[in-house]
Coordinates of C-alpha atoms and ligand atoms in Angstrom, one line a residue:
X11 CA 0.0 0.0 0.0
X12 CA 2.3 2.4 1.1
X13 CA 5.6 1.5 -0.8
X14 CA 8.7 0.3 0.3
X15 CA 11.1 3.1 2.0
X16 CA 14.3 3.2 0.0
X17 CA 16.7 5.5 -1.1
X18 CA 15.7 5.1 -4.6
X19 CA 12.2 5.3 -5.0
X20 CA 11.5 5.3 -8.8
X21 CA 13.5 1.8 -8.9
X22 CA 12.5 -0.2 -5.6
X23 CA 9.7 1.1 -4.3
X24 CA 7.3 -1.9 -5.3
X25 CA 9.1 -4.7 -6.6
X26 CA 6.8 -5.2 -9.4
X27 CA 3.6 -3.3 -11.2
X28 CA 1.1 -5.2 -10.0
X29 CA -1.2 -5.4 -13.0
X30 CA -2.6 -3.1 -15.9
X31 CA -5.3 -1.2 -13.5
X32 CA -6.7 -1.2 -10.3
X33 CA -9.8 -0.7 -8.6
X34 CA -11.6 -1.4 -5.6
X35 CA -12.5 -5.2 -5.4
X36 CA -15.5 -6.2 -3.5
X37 CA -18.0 -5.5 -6.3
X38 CA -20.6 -8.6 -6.7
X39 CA -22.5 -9.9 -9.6
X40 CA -26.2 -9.2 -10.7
X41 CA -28.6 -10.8 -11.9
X42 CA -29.9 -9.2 -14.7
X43 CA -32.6 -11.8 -16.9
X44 CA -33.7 -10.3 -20.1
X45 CA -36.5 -8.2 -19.4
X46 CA -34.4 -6.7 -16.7
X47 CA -31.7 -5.7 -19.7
X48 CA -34.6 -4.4 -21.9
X49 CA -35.7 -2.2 -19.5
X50 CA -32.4 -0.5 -19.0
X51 CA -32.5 0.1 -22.7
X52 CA -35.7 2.4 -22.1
X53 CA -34.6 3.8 -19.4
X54 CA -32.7 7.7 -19.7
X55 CA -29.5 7.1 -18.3
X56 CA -28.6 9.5 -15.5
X57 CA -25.0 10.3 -16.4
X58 CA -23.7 13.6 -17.2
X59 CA -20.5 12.4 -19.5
X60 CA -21.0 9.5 -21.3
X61 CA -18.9 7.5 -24.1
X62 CA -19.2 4.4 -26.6
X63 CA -16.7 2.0 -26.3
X64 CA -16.5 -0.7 -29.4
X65 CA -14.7 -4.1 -29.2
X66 CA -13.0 -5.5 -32.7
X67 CA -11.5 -8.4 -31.4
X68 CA -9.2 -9.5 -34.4
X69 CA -6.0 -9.7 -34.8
X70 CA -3.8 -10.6 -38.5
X71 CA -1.0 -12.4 -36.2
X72 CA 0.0 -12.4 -32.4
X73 CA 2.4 -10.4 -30.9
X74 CA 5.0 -12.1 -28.3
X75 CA 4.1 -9.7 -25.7
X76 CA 0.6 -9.5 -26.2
X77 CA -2.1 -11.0 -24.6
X78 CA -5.2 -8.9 -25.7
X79 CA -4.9 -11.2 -28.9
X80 CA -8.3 -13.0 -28.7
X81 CA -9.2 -14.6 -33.0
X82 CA -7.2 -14.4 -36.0
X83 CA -8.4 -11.5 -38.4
X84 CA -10.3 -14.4 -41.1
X85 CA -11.7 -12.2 -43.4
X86 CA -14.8 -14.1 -43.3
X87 CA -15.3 -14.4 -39.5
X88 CA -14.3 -10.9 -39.2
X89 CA -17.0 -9.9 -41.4
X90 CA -19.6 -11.9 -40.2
X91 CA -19.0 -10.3 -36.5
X92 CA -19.1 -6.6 -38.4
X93 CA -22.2 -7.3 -40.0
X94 CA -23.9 -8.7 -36.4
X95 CA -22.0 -6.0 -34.3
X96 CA -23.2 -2.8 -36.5
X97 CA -26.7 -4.7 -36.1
X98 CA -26.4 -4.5 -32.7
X99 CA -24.9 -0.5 -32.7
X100 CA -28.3 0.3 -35.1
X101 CA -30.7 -0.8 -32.9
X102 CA -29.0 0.6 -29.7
X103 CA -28.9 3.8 -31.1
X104 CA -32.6 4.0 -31.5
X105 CA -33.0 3.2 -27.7
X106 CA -34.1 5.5 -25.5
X107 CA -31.1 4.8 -23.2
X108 CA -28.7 6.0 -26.4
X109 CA -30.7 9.1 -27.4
X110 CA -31.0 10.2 -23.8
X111 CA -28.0 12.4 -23.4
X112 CA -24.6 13.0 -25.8
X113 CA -21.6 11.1 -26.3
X114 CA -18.2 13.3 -26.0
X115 CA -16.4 10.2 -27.6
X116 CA -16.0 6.8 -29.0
X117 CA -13.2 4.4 -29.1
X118 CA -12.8 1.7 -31.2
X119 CA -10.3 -1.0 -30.0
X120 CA -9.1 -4.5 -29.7
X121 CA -7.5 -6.4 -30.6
X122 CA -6.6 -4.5 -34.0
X123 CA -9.8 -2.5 -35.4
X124 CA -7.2 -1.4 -38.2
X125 CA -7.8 -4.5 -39.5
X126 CA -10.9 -4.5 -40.5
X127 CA -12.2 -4.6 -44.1
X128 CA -13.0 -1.2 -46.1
X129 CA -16.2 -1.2 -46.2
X130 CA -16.9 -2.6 -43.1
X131 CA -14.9 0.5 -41.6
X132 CA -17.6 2.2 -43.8
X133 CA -20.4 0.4 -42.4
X134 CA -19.5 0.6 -38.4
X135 CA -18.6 5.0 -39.4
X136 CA -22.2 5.2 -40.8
X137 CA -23.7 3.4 -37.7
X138 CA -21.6 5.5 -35.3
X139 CA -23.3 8.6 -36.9
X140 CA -26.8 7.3 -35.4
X141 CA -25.9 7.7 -32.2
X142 CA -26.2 11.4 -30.3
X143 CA -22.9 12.8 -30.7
X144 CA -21.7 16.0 -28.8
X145 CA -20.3 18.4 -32.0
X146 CA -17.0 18.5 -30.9
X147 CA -16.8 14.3 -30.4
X148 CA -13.9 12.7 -30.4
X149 CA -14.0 9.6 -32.4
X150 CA -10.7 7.5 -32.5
X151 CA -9.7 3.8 -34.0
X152 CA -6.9 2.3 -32.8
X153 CA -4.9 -0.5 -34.2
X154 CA -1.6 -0.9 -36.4
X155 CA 0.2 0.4 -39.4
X156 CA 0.7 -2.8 -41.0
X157 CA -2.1 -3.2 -43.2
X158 CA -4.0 0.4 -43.0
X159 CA -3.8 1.5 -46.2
X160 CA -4.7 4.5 -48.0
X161 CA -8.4 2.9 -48.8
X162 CA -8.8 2.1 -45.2
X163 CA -7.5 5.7 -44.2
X164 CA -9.5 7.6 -46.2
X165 CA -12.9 5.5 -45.3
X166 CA -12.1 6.4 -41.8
X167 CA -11.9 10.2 -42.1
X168 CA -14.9 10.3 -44.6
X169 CA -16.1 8.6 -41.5
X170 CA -15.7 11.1 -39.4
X171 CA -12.7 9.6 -37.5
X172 CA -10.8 12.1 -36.3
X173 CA -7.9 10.4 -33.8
X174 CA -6.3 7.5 -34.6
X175 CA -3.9 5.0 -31.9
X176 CA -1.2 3.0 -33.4
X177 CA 0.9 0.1 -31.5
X178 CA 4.7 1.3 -32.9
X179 CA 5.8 -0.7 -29.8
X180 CA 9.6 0.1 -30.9
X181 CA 10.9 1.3 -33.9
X182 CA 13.9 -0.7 -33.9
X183 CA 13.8 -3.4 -36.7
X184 CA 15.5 -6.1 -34.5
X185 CA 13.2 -5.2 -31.3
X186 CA 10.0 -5.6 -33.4
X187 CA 11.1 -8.8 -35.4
X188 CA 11.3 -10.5 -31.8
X189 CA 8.0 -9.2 -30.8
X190 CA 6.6 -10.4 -34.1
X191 CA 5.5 -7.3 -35.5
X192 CA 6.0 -7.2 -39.0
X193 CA 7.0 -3.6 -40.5
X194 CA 10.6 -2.0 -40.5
X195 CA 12.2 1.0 -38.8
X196 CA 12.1 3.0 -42.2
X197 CA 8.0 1.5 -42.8
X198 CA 6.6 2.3 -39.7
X199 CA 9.0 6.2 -39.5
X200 CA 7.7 7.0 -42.9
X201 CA 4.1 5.7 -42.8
X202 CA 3.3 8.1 -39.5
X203 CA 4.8 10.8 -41.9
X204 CA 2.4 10.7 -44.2
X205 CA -0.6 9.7 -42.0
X206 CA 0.7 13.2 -39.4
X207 CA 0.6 15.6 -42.6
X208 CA -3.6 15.5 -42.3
X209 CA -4.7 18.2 -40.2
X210 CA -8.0 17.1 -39.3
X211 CA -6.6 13.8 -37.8
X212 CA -5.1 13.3 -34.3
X213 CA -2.0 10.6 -34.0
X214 CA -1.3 8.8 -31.2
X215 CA 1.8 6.2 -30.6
X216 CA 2.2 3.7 -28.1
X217 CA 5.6 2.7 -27.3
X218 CA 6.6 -0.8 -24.6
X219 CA 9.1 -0.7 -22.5
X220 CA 11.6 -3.4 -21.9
X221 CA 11.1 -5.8 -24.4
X222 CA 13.5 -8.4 -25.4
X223 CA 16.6 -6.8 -27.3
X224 CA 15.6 -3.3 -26.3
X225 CA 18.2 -1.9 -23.9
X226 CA 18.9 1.3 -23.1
X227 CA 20.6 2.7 -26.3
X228 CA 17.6 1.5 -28.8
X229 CA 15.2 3.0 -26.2
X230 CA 16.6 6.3 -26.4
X231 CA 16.1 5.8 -29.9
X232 CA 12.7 4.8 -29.8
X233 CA 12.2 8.7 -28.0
X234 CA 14.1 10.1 -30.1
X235 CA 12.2 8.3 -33.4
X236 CA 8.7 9.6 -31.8
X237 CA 9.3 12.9 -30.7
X238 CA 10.5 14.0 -34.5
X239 CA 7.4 11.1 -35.9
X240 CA 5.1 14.3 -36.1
X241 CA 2.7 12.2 -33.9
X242 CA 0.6 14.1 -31.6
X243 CA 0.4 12.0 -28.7
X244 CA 2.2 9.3 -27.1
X245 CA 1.6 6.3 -24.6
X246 CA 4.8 4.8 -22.4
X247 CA 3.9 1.7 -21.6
X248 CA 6.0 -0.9 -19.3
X249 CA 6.2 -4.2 -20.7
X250 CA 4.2 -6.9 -18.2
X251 CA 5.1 -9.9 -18.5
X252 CA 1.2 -11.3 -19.1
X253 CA 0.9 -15.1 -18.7
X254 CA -0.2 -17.3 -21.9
X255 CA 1.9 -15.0 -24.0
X256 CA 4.3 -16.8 -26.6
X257 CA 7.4 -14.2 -24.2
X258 CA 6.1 -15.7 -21.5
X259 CA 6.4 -19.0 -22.8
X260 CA 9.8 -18.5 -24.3
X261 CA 10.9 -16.9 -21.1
X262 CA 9.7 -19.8 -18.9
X263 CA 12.2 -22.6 -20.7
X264 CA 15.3 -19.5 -20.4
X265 CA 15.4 -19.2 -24.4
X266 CA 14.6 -15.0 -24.0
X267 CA 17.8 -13.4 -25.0
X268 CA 18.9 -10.3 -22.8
X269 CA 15.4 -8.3 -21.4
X270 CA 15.4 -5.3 -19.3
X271 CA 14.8 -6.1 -15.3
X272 CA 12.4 -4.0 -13.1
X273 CA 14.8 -1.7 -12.2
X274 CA 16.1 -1.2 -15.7
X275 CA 12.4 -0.2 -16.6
X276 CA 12.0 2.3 -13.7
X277 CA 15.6 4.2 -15.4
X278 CA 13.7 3.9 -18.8
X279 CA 10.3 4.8 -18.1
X280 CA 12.3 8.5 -16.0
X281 CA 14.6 9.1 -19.5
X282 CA 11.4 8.8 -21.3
X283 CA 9.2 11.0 -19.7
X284 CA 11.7 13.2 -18.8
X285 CA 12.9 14.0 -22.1
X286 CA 9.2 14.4 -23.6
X287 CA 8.7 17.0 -21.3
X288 CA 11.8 18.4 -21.7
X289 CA 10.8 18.9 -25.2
X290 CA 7.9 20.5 -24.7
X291 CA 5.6 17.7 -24.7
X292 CA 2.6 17.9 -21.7
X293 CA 2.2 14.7 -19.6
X294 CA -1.6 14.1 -19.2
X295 CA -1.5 11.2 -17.5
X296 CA 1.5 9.0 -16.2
X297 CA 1.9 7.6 -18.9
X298 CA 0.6 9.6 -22.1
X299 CA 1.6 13.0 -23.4
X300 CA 0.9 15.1 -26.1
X301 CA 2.8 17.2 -28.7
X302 CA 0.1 19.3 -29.6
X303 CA -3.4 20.8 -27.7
X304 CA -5.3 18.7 -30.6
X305 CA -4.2 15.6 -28.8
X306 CA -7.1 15.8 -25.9
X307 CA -7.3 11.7 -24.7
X308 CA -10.8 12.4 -24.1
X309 CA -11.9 8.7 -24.1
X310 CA -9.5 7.5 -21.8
X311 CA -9.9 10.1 -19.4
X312 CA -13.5 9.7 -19.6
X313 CA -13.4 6.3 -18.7
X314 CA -11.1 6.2 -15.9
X315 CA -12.8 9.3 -14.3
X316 CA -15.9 7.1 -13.9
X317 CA -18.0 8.0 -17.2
X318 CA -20.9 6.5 -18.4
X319 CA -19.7 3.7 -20.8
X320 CA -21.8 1.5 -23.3
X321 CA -20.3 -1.5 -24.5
X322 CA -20.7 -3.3 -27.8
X323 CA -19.0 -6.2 -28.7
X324 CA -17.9 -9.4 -27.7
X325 CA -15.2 -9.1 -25.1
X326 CA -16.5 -5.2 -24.8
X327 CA -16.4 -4.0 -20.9
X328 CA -18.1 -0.7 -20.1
X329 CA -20.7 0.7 -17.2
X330 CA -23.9 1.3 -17.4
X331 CA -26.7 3.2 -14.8
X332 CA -23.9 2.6 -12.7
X333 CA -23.5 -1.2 -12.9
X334 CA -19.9 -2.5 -14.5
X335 CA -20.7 -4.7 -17.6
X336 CA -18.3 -7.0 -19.0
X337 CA -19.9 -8.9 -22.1
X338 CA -17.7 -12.8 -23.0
X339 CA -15.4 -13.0 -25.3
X340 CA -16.2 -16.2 -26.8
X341 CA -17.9 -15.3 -30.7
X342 CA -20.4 -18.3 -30.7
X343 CA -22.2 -17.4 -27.9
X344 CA -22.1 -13.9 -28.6
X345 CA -23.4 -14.5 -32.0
X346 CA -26.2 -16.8 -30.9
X347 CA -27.5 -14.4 -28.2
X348 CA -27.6 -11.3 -30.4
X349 CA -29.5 -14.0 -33.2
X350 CA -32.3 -14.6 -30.9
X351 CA -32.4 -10.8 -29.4
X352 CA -30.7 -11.4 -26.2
X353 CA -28.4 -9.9 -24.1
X354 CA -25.1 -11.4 -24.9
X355 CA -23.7 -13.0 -22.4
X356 CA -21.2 -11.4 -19.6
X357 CA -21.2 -10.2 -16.5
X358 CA -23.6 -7.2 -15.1
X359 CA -21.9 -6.0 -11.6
X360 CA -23.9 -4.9 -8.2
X361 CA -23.9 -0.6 -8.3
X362 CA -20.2 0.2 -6.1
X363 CA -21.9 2.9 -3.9
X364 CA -18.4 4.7 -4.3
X365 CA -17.7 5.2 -7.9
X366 CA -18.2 8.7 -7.7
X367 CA -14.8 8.8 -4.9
X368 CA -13.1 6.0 -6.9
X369 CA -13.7 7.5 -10.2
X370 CA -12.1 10.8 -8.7
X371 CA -9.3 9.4 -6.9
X372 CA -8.2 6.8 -9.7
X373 CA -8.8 9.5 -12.2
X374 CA -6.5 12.0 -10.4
X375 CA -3.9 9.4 -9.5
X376 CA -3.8 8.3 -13.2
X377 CA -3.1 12.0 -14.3
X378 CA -0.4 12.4 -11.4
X379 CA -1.9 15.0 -8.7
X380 CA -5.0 15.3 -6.4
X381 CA -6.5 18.2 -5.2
X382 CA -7.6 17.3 -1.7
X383 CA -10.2 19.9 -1.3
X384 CA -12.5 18.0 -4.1
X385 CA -12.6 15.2 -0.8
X386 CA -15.0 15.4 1.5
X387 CA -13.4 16.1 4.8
X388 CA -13.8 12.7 6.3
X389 CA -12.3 10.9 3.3
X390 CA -9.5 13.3 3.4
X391 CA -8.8 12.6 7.3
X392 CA -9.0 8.9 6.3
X393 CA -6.3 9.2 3.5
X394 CA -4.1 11.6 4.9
X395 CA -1.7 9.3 7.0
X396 CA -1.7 7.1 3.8
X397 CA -0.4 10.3 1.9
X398 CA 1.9 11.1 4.6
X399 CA 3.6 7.8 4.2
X400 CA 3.8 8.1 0.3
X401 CA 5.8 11.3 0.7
X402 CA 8.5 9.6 3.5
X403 CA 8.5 6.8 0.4
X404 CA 9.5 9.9 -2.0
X405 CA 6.8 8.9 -4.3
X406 CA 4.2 11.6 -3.6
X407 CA 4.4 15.3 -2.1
X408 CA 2.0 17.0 -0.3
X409 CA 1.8 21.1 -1.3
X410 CA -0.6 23.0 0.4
X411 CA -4.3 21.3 -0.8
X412 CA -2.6 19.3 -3.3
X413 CA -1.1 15.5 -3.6
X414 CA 1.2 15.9 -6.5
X415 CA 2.8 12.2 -7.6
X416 CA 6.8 12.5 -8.0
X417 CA 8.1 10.9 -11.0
X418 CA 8.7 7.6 -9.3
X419 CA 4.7 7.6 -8.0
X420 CA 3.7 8.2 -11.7
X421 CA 6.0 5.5 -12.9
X422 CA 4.3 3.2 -9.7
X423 CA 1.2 4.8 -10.0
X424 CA -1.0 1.3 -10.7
X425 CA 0.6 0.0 -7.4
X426 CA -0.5 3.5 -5.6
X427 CA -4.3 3.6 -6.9
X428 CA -4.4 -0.2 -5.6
X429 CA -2.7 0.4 -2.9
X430 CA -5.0 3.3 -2.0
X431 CA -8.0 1.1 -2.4
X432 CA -7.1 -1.6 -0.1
X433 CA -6.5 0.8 2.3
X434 CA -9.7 2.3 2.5
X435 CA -11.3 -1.1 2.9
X436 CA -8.8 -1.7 5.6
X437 CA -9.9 1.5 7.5
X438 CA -13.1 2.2 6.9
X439 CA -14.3 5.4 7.0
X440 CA -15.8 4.6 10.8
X441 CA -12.5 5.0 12.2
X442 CA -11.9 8.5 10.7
X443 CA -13.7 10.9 12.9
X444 CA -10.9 9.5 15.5
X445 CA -8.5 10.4 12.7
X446 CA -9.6 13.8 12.2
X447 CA -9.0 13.9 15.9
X448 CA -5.5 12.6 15.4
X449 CA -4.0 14.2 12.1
X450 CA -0.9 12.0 13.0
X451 CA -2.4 9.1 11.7
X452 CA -1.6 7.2 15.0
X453 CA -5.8 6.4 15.6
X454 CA -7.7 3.6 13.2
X455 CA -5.5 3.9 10.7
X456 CA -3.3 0.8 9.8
X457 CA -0.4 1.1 7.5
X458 CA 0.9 -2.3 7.2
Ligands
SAM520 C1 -5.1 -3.4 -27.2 S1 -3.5 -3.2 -27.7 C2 -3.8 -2.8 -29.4 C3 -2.5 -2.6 -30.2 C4 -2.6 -2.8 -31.7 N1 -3.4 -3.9 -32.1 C5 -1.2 -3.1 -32.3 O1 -1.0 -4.1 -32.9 O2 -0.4 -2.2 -32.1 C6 -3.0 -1.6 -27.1 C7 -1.6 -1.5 -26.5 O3 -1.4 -2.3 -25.4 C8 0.0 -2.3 -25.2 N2 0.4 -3.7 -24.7 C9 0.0 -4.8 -25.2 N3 0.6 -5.9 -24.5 C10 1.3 -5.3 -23.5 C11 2.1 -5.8 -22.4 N4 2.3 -7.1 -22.2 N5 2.7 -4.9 -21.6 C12 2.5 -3.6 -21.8 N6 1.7 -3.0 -22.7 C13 1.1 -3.9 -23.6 C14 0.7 -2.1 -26.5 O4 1.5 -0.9 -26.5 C15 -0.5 -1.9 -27.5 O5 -0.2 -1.0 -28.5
SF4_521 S1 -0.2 -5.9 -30.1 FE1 -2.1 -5.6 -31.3 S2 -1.8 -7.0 -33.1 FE2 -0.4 -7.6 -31.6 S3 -1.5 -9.3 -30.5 FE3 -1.8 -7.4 -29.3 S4 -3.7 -6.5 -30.1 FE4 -3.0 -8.0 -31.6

């Protein structure tokens, strides 16, 4: 929860991320039969920001690293599940729950939307355009190079596509050929060259760090390479070593050559970041930032600062009226249930009677700084000592009515936001009117 206090915070305060995000467990599954899901459909949803989040889960081949992979992009399976899933965007649209209230942005992703046919890219744009959209809506599709050509590109601007997110990964030739993707250095350099010279569309890169081969020379590069790609955004990721992945395979008989350690990805996620922002480049989140104010990452922040989501799509996860919503990611079943006009299957959650809280303080964890006053004053007597401890760790400060993450909290900051959870189910809020009593901490509060 706290961190470990050492010396070097950015390298040991945790000895690993702990997974991709966090949240606060305890949530249970509803029971929702089918007229129960109807009626949400004709119900007007109570949100104030609300998004549409599409699931494309194909992929042309499997990266090493990667284990979002979920069907190979057949052609004919892939546009079978286009024809079924625009079905199912049509008829949502007309729902009372859809026309209810605007949507500020959509996001296509997978798996590798990119990959999609033409005119199926056509299709899903044209169904998109049914639903309410604010004027100003940011609309992205994210995927990879390989493969979107100049048909494809133009479809998706005609569209109205206006941001795009590309997996580079790394742009070094011998990096990628490990990880399986397929372009070159000189492909993938001169391919966001020509896609950066359109105005109208926003370009987003996401690079990994420490994958096999990539040391600290070729990630330098890899900076160097994006900051002069002319894209207008960009995502650091870490590498996590996800189980079922052909690297973690390879790496579990000791065949991986030479891979960057834990500490070796702390160094390279603090060159990173601080040469973006030494070059101008605004960090708006720990791990994305922008070249350019057209870059606005309105989806993601939308989502992780508790927005209203709807889901379509087989292996699609959104919320809805306040209940998480995870649909399967098996196609048969998913097919079948949308055939006969049911929900398809997945998993409806119980309402968390503190996503408003955990949507603010994930939200402002994820961007790097909190401003305590936005906490009630109870919350804020229960959280302070955990606060307190973060700064003796050197991963957070606390300056006047703010919590502002230090570059080794932002590089930890998945650890934090989980950490911070299981705290507050440790302590529940019970104990802090003895806290407020004792701003030491020393009263209800444990910190173990
Ligand atoms: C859903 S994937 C889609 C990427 C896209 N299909 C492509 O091929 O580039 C989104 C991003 O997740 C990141 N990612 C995938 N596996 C990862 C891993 N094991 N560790 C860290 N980031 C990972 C990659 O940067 C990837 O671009
Ligand atoms: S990185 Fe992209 S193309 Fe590769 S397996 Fe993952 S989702 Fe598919």
């Amino acid at each position: 929860m706290t961190g470990l206090s050492s010396p070097d915070p950015l390298k040991f305060a945790f000895t690993a991320k702990i997974a991709a995000h966090a949240s606060r467990g305890g949530a249970r599954p509803l029971a929702l039969d089918d007229k129960g899901w109807q009626r949400w459909w004709q119900e007007a949803t109570g949100a104030r920001d609300r998004a549409l989040y599409i699931h494309i889960p194909f992929c042309k081949k499997r990266c090493s690293f990667c284990n979002f992979f979920e069907n190979g992009a057949n052609p004919a399976r892939m546009s079978r599940y286009m024809a079924a899933l625009c079905e199912n965007l049509r008829q949502g649209a007309e729902t009372p729950l859809a026309q209810s209230a605007p949507f500020a942005a959509v996001y296509v992703g997978g798996g590798t939307p990119t990959d999609m046919a033409a005119g199926d890219l056509a299709r899903l744009a044209e169904v998109i355009q049914r639903f309410p959209l604010t004027q100003d809506a940011e609309l992205t599709l994210e995927g990879r190079l390989n493969g979107f050509d100049e048909q494809k590109w133009q479809t998706a601007l005609a569209g109205g596509f206006n941001r795009f997110s590309f997996g580079v990964q790394s742009f070094d030739t011998q990096v990628r050929q490990q990880a399986a993707r397929i372009d070159e250095r000189g492909r993938v350099l001169a391919r966001l060259a020509e896609l950066t010279r359109v105005d109208e569309a926003v370009i987003v890169a996401d690079l990994i760090f420490g994958l096999p081969g990539q040391d600290d020379a070729i990630w330098r590069q890899d900076i160097a390479d994006v900051m002069a790609s002319g894209v207008h955004g960009v995502d650091l990721y870490q590498l996590i070593p996800m189980p079922g992945t052909h690297l973690d395979r390879v790496q579990e008989k000791g065949r991986l050559g030479w891979a960057a350690d834990g500490p070796q990805r702390a160094t390279m996620y603090g060159y990173g970041a601080q040469t973006l922002e030494q070059g101008g480049w605004q960090r708006l989140s720990c791990s994305h930032w922008r070249r350019t104010d057209s870059e606005q990452s309105r989806y993601n922040q939308m989502a992780k600062g508790g927005a209203e989501i709807l889901p379509f799509g087989a292996g699609a996860g959104g919320n809805v009226h306040g209940h998480g919503l995870m649909y399967g990611r098996d196609l048969t079943p998913w097919h079948q249930a949308l055939a006969a006009g049911r929900r398809a299957p997945g998993m409806v959650m119980g309402r968390n009677p503190h996503a408003e809280l955990d949507a603010l303080l994930r939200g402002a964890l994820d961007t790097g700084g909190l401003v305590l006053a936005l906490l009630p004053d109870d919350v804020k007597a229960q959280l302070l000592p955990l606060f307190q401890t973060w700064q003796q760790h050197g991963l957070a400060v606390l300056i006047g009515e703010r919590l502002e993450l230090t570059l080794a909290g932002r590089f930890w900051t998945v650890n934090l936001q989980a950490g911070l959870f299981e705290y507050v189910q440790l302590n529940p809020l019970a104990g802090a009117d003895a806290a407020s009593a004792h701003p030491t901490g020393a009263a209800g509060h444990s910190l173990v």
